[in-house]
């Protein structure tokens, strides 16, 4: 079977699947929005972290960056990713999930610092380890 015909058939099958299972369309869109939200929030977190490294140690810089990124992330997650309104329930769940996420990231950050990784790299590695865990927790909160 030629490649073009194969690709055309696969596209038709995917379209048919999406028509049969509309709930998966929204879940995929939600996951895509989560990626955008996470990217923006992580960039804010990392930018603040790098700026704070100029005047403080890695743990303080990471904590300040996390706090600023947390505020950004809550607003984007609530309004954009899951398209809900702020409530005490999702605020508490969001805060709890991020407490777990923060502790995980701090542990991973300090592990990478302990292994000798550069401070700028250790933060990126710590953030990348925690992203899948955070999505799963938030998925159940919202």
Coordinates of C-alpha atoms in Angstrom, one line a residue, residues 14-94:
X14 CA -9.0 8.9 13.3
X15 CA -11.8 11.3 12.2
X16 CA -14.4 8.5 12.5
X17 CA -13.1 7.6 16.0
X18 CA -13.4 11.3 17.1
X19 CA -17.0 11.4 15.8
X20 CA -17.8 8.2 17.7
X21 CA -16.1 9.3 21.0
X22 CA -16.6 13.1 21.4
X23 CA -15.6 12.9 25.1
X24 CA -12.0 12.1 24.0
X25 CA -11.9 15.3 21.9
X26 CA -12.4 17.4 25.0
X27 CA -9.9 15.4 27.1
X28 CA -7.3 15.9 24.4
X29 CA -8.1 19.6 24.2
X30 CA -7.9 19.9 28.0
X31 CA -4.5 18.1 27.9
X32 CA -3.3 20.5 25.2
X33 CA -4.5 23.5 27.3
X34 CA -2.7 22.0 30.3
X35 CA 0.5 22.0 28.3
X36 CA 0.1 25.6 27.4
X37 CA -0.7 26.6 31.0
X38 CA 2.2 24.5 32.3
X39 CA 4.6 26.0 29.8
X40 CA 3.7 29.6 30.7
X41 CA 3.7 28.9 34.4
X42 CA 7.0 27.0 34.2
X43 CA 8.6 29.9 32.2
X44 CA 7.4 32.4 34.9
X45 CA 8.7 30.1 37.7
X46 CA 12.0 29.6 36.0
X47 CA 12.5 33.2 35.0
X48 CA 11.9 34.3 38.6
X49 CA 14.2 31.5 39.8
X50 CA 17.0 32.7 37.6
X51 CA 16.5 36.3 38.6
X52 CA 16.5 35.4 42.3
X53 CA 19.7 33.3 41.9
X54 CA 21.5 36.6 41.5
X55 CA 20.7 37.6 45.1
X56 CA 19.9 34.3 46.9
X57 CA 20.6 30.6 47.2
X58 CA 18.9 28.0 45.0
X59 CA 16.3 26.9 47.6
X60 CA 15.1 30.4 48.3
X61 CA 15.1 31.3 44.6
X62 CA 13.2 28.1 43.7
X63 CA 10.6 28.8 46.5
X64 CA 10.0 32.4 45.3
X65 CA 9.8 31.4 41.7
X66 CA 7.4 28.6 42.7
X67 CA 5.1 31.0 44.6
X68 CA 4.9 33.4 41.6
X69 CA 4.4 30.5 39.2
X70 CA 1.8 29.1 41.5
X71 CA -0.4 32.2 41.4
X72 CA -0.1 32.3 37.6
X73 CA -0.8 28.6 37.3
X74 CA -3.9 28.7 39.5
X75 CA -5.5 31.4 37.4
X76 CA -4.6 29.8 34.1
X77 CA -5.6 26.4 35.2
X78 CA -8.9 27.5 36.5
X79 CA -10.0 29.8 33.7
X80 CA -8.2 28.3 30.7
X81 CA -7.3 24.7 31.2
X82 CA -10.4 23.3 32.9
X83 CA -12.7 26.3 32.2
X84 CA -14.2 26.6 35.6
X85 CA -14.6 29.3 38.2
X86 CA -12.5 29.7 41.3
X87 CA -14.0 28.0 44.3
X88 CA -12.8 27.0 47.7
X89 CA -12.9 23.3 46.6
X90 CA -10.6 23.7 43.6
X91 CA -8.4 26.2 45.4
X92 CA -7.8 23.8 48.3
X93 CA -7.3 20.9 45.9
X94 CA -5.0 23.0 43.7

